[in-house]
Amino acid sequence: APAHLAPTVQAQAPPATAPRVSTPTSGLVTIESDQQRADNKTGVITATGNVRIVYPDQKVVATARQAQYFSQEGRMVLSGDVDIVQTDGHAMRAERVIYDVKSERLLAVPPEGQQVFSKVRLPASKGSKP
């Protein structure tokens, strides 16, 4: 998933004396579902029924009725009662979510006649009180 749900925040560069720390990413995603199938010709993996996706690198857990990963395009499509939750409290609810793995961008589509729900934590301004 799914997707960065937090708004992009630009950080100041660290002082020259600070060591650079890189966070290792595994790229590992776990998919649990009632049924899964893969098509080696098209590169499409489809999971259906009680789909649960865990993406530790992004601290994301997503649930849906169906998930399709289009490996040749680097795109994941979740559909049917999609819920995406990050451990920092960010959340999204939609009928369909399209996640571009390479650009880390997502598009959320609501159920017909409804809206997409998102909950994000905005950075506190320096002058705000707790």
PDB file of C-alpha atoms in Angstrom:
ATOM      1  CA  ALA A   1       0.000   0.000   0.000  1.00  0.00           C
ATOM      2  CA  PRO A   2      -0.101   0.853   0.058  1.00  0.00           C
ATOM      3  CA  ALA A   3       1.309   4.634   0.441  1.00  0.00           C
ATOM      4  CA  HIS A   4       2.739   7.572   2.212  1.00  0.00           C
ATOM      5  CA  LEU A   5      -0.328   9.007   3.848  1.00  0.00           C
ATOM      6  CA  ALA A   6       1.536  11.850   5.560  1.00  0.00           C
ATOM      7  CA  PRO A   7       2.034  15.167   3.790  1.00  0.00           C
ATOM      8  CA  THR A   8       5.533  15.689   2.412  1.00  0.00           C
ATOM      9  CA  VAL A   9       7.704  17.682   4.803  1.00  0.00           C
ATOM     10  CA  GLN A  10      11.090  19.044   3.818  1.00  0.00           C
ATOM     11  CA  ALA A  11      13.707  18.782   6.526  1.00  0.00           C
ATOM     12  CA  GLN A  12      16.768  20.963   6.869  1.00  0.00           C
ATOM     13  CA  ALA A  13      20.072  19.344   6.001  1.00  0.00           C
ATOM     14  CA  PRO A  14      21.953  18.035   9.052  1.00  0.00           C
ATOM     15  CA  PRO A  15      25.153  19.793  10.125  1.00  0.00           C
ATOM     16  CA  ALA A  16      28.258  18.588   8.266  1.00  0.00           C
ATOM     17  CA  THR A  17      29.545  16.850  11.411  1.00  0.00           C
ATOM     18  CA  ALA A  18      26.387  14.761  11.919  1.00  0.00           C
ATOM     19  CA  PRO A  19      26.713  11.155  10.693  1.00  0.00           C
ATOM     20  CA  ARG A  20      24.364  10.191   7.883  1.00  0.00           C
ATOM     21  CA  VAL A  21      21.921   7.498   8.917  1.00  0.00           C
ATOM     22  CA  SER A  22      20.186   5.459   6.264  1.00  0.00           C
ATOM     23  CA  THR A  23      17.196   3.324   7.105  1.00  0.00           C
ATOM     24  CA  PRO A  24      17.494  -0.086   5.491  1.00  0.00           C
ATOM     25  CA  THR A  25      14.431  -1.145   3.539  1.00  0.00           C
ATOM     26  CA  SER A  26      13.650  -4.721   2.731  1.00  0.00           C
ATOM     27  CA  GLY A  27      10.881  -4.130   0.193  1.00  0.00           C
ATOM     28  CA  LEU A  28       9.155  -7.116   1.798  1.00  0.00           C
ATOM     29  CA  VAL A  29       5.354  -7.045   1.746  1.00  0.00           C
ATOM     30  CA  THR A  30       3.216  -9.759   3.344  1.00  0.00           C
ATOM     31  CA  ILE A  31      -0.165 -10.537   1.771  1.00  0.00           C
ATOM     32  CA  GLU A  32      -2.753 -12.736   3.495  1.00  0.00           C
ATOM     33  CA  SER A  33      -6.046 -13.592   1.792  1.00  0.00           C
ATOM     34  CA  ASP A  34      -8.588 -16.348   1.182  1.00  0.00           C
ATOM     35  CA  GLN A  35      -7.217 -16.952  -2.313  1.00  0.00           C
ATOM     36  CA  GLN A  36      -4.178 -15.831  -4.317  1.00  0.00           C
ATOM     37  CA  ARG A  37      -3.126 -16.405  -7.876  1.00  0.00           C
ATOM     38  CA  ALA A  38      -0.199 -15.246  -9.984  1.00  0.00           C
ATOM     39  CA  ASP A  39       0.080 -14.985 -13.749  1.00  0.00           C
ATOM     40  CA  ASN A  40       3.725 -15.325 -14.797  1.00  0.00           C
ATOM     41  CA  LYS A  41       2.997 -14.066 -18.325  1.00  0.00           C
ATOM     42  CA  THR A  42       1.372 -10.787 -17.272  1.00  0.00           C
ATOM     43  CA  GLY A  43       3.185 -10.407 -13.946  1.00  0.00           C
ATOM     44  CA  VAL A  44      -0.120  -9.815 -12.135  1.00  0.00           C
ATOM     45  CA  ILE A  45      -0.660 -11.186  -8.629  1.00  0.00           C
ATOM     46  CA  THR A  46      -4.277 -11.175  -7.427  1.00  0.00           C
ATOM     47  CA  ALA A  47      -5.402 -11.727  -3.837  1.00  0.00           C
ATOM     48  CA  THR A  48      -9.117 -11.985  -3.053  1.00  0.00           C
ATOM     49  CA  GLY A  49     -11.209 -12.335   0.082  1.00  0.00           C
ATOM     50  CA  ASN A  50     -10.245 -10.852   3.455  1.00  0.00           C
ATOM     51  CA  VAL A  51      -7.052  -9.338   2.078  1.00  0.00           C
ATOM     52  CA  ARG A  52      -4.556  -8.068   4.654  1.00  0.00           C
ATOM     53  CA  ILE A  53      -1.310  -6.452   3.527  1.00  0.00           C
ATOM     54  CA  VAL A  54       1.568  -5.619   5.857  1.00  0.00           C
ATOM     55  CA  TYR A  55       4.284  -3.287   4.532  1.00  0.00           C
ATOM     56  CA  PRO A  56       6.816  -2.879   7.386  1.00  0.00           C
ATOM     57  CA  ASP A  57       9.103  -0.453   5.493  1.00  0.00           C
ATOM     58  CA  GLN A  58       6.265   2.099   5.422  1.00  0.00           C
ATOM     59  CA  LYS A  59       4.736   0.954   8.749  1.00  0.00           C
ATOM     60  CA  VAL A  60       1.457   0.289   6.934  1.00  0.00           C
ATOM     61  CA  VAL A  61      -1.290  -2.309   7.311  1.00  0.00           C
ATOM     62  CA  ALA A  62      -4.020  -2.353   4.675  1.00  0.00           C
ATOM     63  CA  THR A  63      -7.188  -4.405   4.330  1.00  0.00           C
ATOM     64  CA  ALA A  64      -9.476  -4.810   1.312  1.00  0.00           C
ATOM     65  CA  ARG A  65     -11.665  -7.319  -0.474  1.00  0.00           C
ATOM     66  CA  GLN A  66      -9.192  -7.589  -3.363  1.00  0.00           C
ATOM     67  CA  ALA A  67      -5.610  -6.570  -4.099  1.00  0.00           C
ATOM     68  CA  GLN A  68      -3.791  -6.755  -7.408  1.00  0.00           C
ATOM     69  CA  TYR A  69      -0.088  -6.140  -7.879  1.00  0.00           C
ATOM     70  CA  PHE A  70       0.942  -5.294 -11.435  1.00  0.00           C
ATOM     71  CA  SER A  71       4.656  -6.068 -11.220  1.00  0.00           C
ATOM     72  CA  GLN A  72       5.512  -4.842 -14.732  1.00  0.00           C
ATOM     73  CA  GLU A  73       4.023  -1.396 -13.994  1.00  0.00           C
ATOM     74  CA  GLY A  74       5.014  -1.283 -10.307  1.00  0.00           C
ATOM     75  CA  ARG A  75       1.417  -0.597  -9.296  1.00  0.00           C
ATOM     76  CA  MET A  76      -0.861  -2.029  -6.604  1.00  0.00           C
ATOM     77  CA  VAL A  77      -4.646  -1.684  -6.749  1.00  0.00           C
ATOM     78  CA  LEU A  78      -6.723  -2.328  -3.620  1.00  0.00           C
ATOM     79  CA  SER A  79     -10.487  -2.484  -4.014  1.00  0.00           C
ATOM     80  CA  GLY A  80     -13.547  -3.041  -1.860  1.00  0.00           C
ATOM     81  CA  ASP A  81     -13.756  -1.486   1.615  1.00  0.00           C
ATOM     82  CA  VAL A  82     -10.116  -0.411   1.621  1.00  0.00           C
ATOM     83  CA  ASP A  83      -8.660   0.598   4.989  1.00  0.00           C
ATOM     84  CA  ILE A  84      -5.040   1.724   5.272  1.00  0.00           C
ATOM     85  CA  VAL A  85      -3.491   2.435   8.677  1.00  0.00           C
ATOM     86  CA  GLN A  86       0.027   3.602   9.546  1.00  0.00           C
ATOM     87  CA  THR A  87       1.486   3.075  13.013  1.00  0.00           C
ATOM     88  CA  ASP A  88       1.843   6.854  13.479  1.00  0.00           C
ATOM     89  CA  GLY A  89      -1.948   7.246  13.354  1.00  0.00           C
ATOM     90  CA  HIS A  90      -2.413   8.199   9.705  1.00  0.00           C
ATOM     91  CA  ALA A  91      -5.364   6.395   8.151  1.00  0.00           C
ATOM     92  CA  MET A  92      -7.387   6.264   4.935  1.00  0.00           C
ATOM     93  CA  ARG A  93     -10.690   4.681   3.983  1.00  0.00           C
ATOM     94  CA  ALA A  94     -11.858   4.375   0.358  1.00  0.00           C
ATOM     95  CA  GLU A  95     -13.504   2.021  -2.103  1.00  0.00           C
ATOM     96  CA  ARG A  96     -10.413   1.820  -4.298  1.00  0.00           C
ATOM     97  CA  VAL A  97      -6.785   2.835  -3.844  1.00  0.00           C
ATOM     98  CA  ILE A  98      -4.171   2.831  -6.591  1.00  0.00           C
ATOM     99  CA  TYR A  99      -0.571   2.948  -5.333  1.00  0.00           C
ATOM    100  CA  ASP A 100       2.397   3.611  -7.621  1.00  0.00           C
ATOM    101  CA  VAL A 101       5.293   1.856  -5.892  1.00  0.00           C
ATOM    102  CA  LYS A 102       8.048   3.709  -7.753  1.00  0.00           C
ATOM    103  CA  SER A 103       6.791   7.248  -7.147  1.00  0.00           C
ATOM    104  CA  GLU A 104       5.193   6.370  -3.762  1.00  0.00           C
ATOM    105  CA  ARG A 105       1.993   8.170  -4.803  1.00  0.00           C
ATOM    106  CA  LEU A 106      -1.549   7.012  -4.358  1.00  0.00           C
ATOM    107  CA  LEU A 107      -4.983   7.823  -5.682  1.00  0.00           C
ATOM    108  CA  ALA A 108      -8.000   7.061  -3.501  1.00  0.00           C
ATOM    109  CA  VAL A 109     -11.487   6.710  -4.995  1.00  0.00           C
ATOM    110  CA  PRO A 110     -14.577   6.821  -2.731  1.00  0.00           C
ATOM    111  CA  PRO A 111     -17.652   4.614  -2.920  1.00  0.00           C
ATOM    112  CA  GLU A 112     -20.220   6.088  -5.307  1.00  0.00           C
ATOM    113  CA  GLY A 113     -21.924   9.116  -3.758  1.00  0.00           C
ATOM    114  CA  GLN A 114     -19.553   9.192  -0.778  1.00  0.00           C
ATOM    115  CA  GLN A 115     -16.162  10.635   0.109  1.00  0.00           C
ATOM    116  CA  VAL A 116     -12.687   9.338   0.850  1.00  0.00           C
ATOM    117  CA  PHE A 117     -11.781   9.527   4.555  1.00  0.00           C
ATOM    118  CA  SER A 118      -8.242  10.447   5.599  1.00  0.00           C
ATOM    119  CA  LYS A 119      -6.723  11.107   8.995  1.00  0.00           C
ATOM    120  CA  VAL A 120      -3.272  12.721   9.004  1.00  0.00           C
ATOM    121  CA  ARG A 121      -1.071  14.191  11.691  1.00  0.00           C
ATOM    122  CA  LEU A 122       0.225  17.595  10.627  1.00  0.00           C
ATOM    123  CA  PRO A 123       3.527  18.857  12.026  1.00  0.00           C
ATOM    124  CA  ALA A 124       3.041  21.260  14.936  1.00  0.00           C
ATOM    125  CA  SER A 125       4.139  24.819  14.296  1.00  0.00           C
ATOM    126  CA  LYS A 126       6.916  26.193  16.480  1.00  0.00           C
ATOM    127  CA  GLY A 127       4.639  28.736  18.131  1.00  0.00           C
ATOM    128  CA  SER A 128       1.837  26.312  19.047  1.00  0.00           C
ATOM    129  CA  LYS A 129       1.165  25.175  22.585  1.00  0.00           C
ATOM    130  CA  PRO A 130       0.534  21.514  23.480  1.00  0.00           C
TER     131      PRO A 130
END
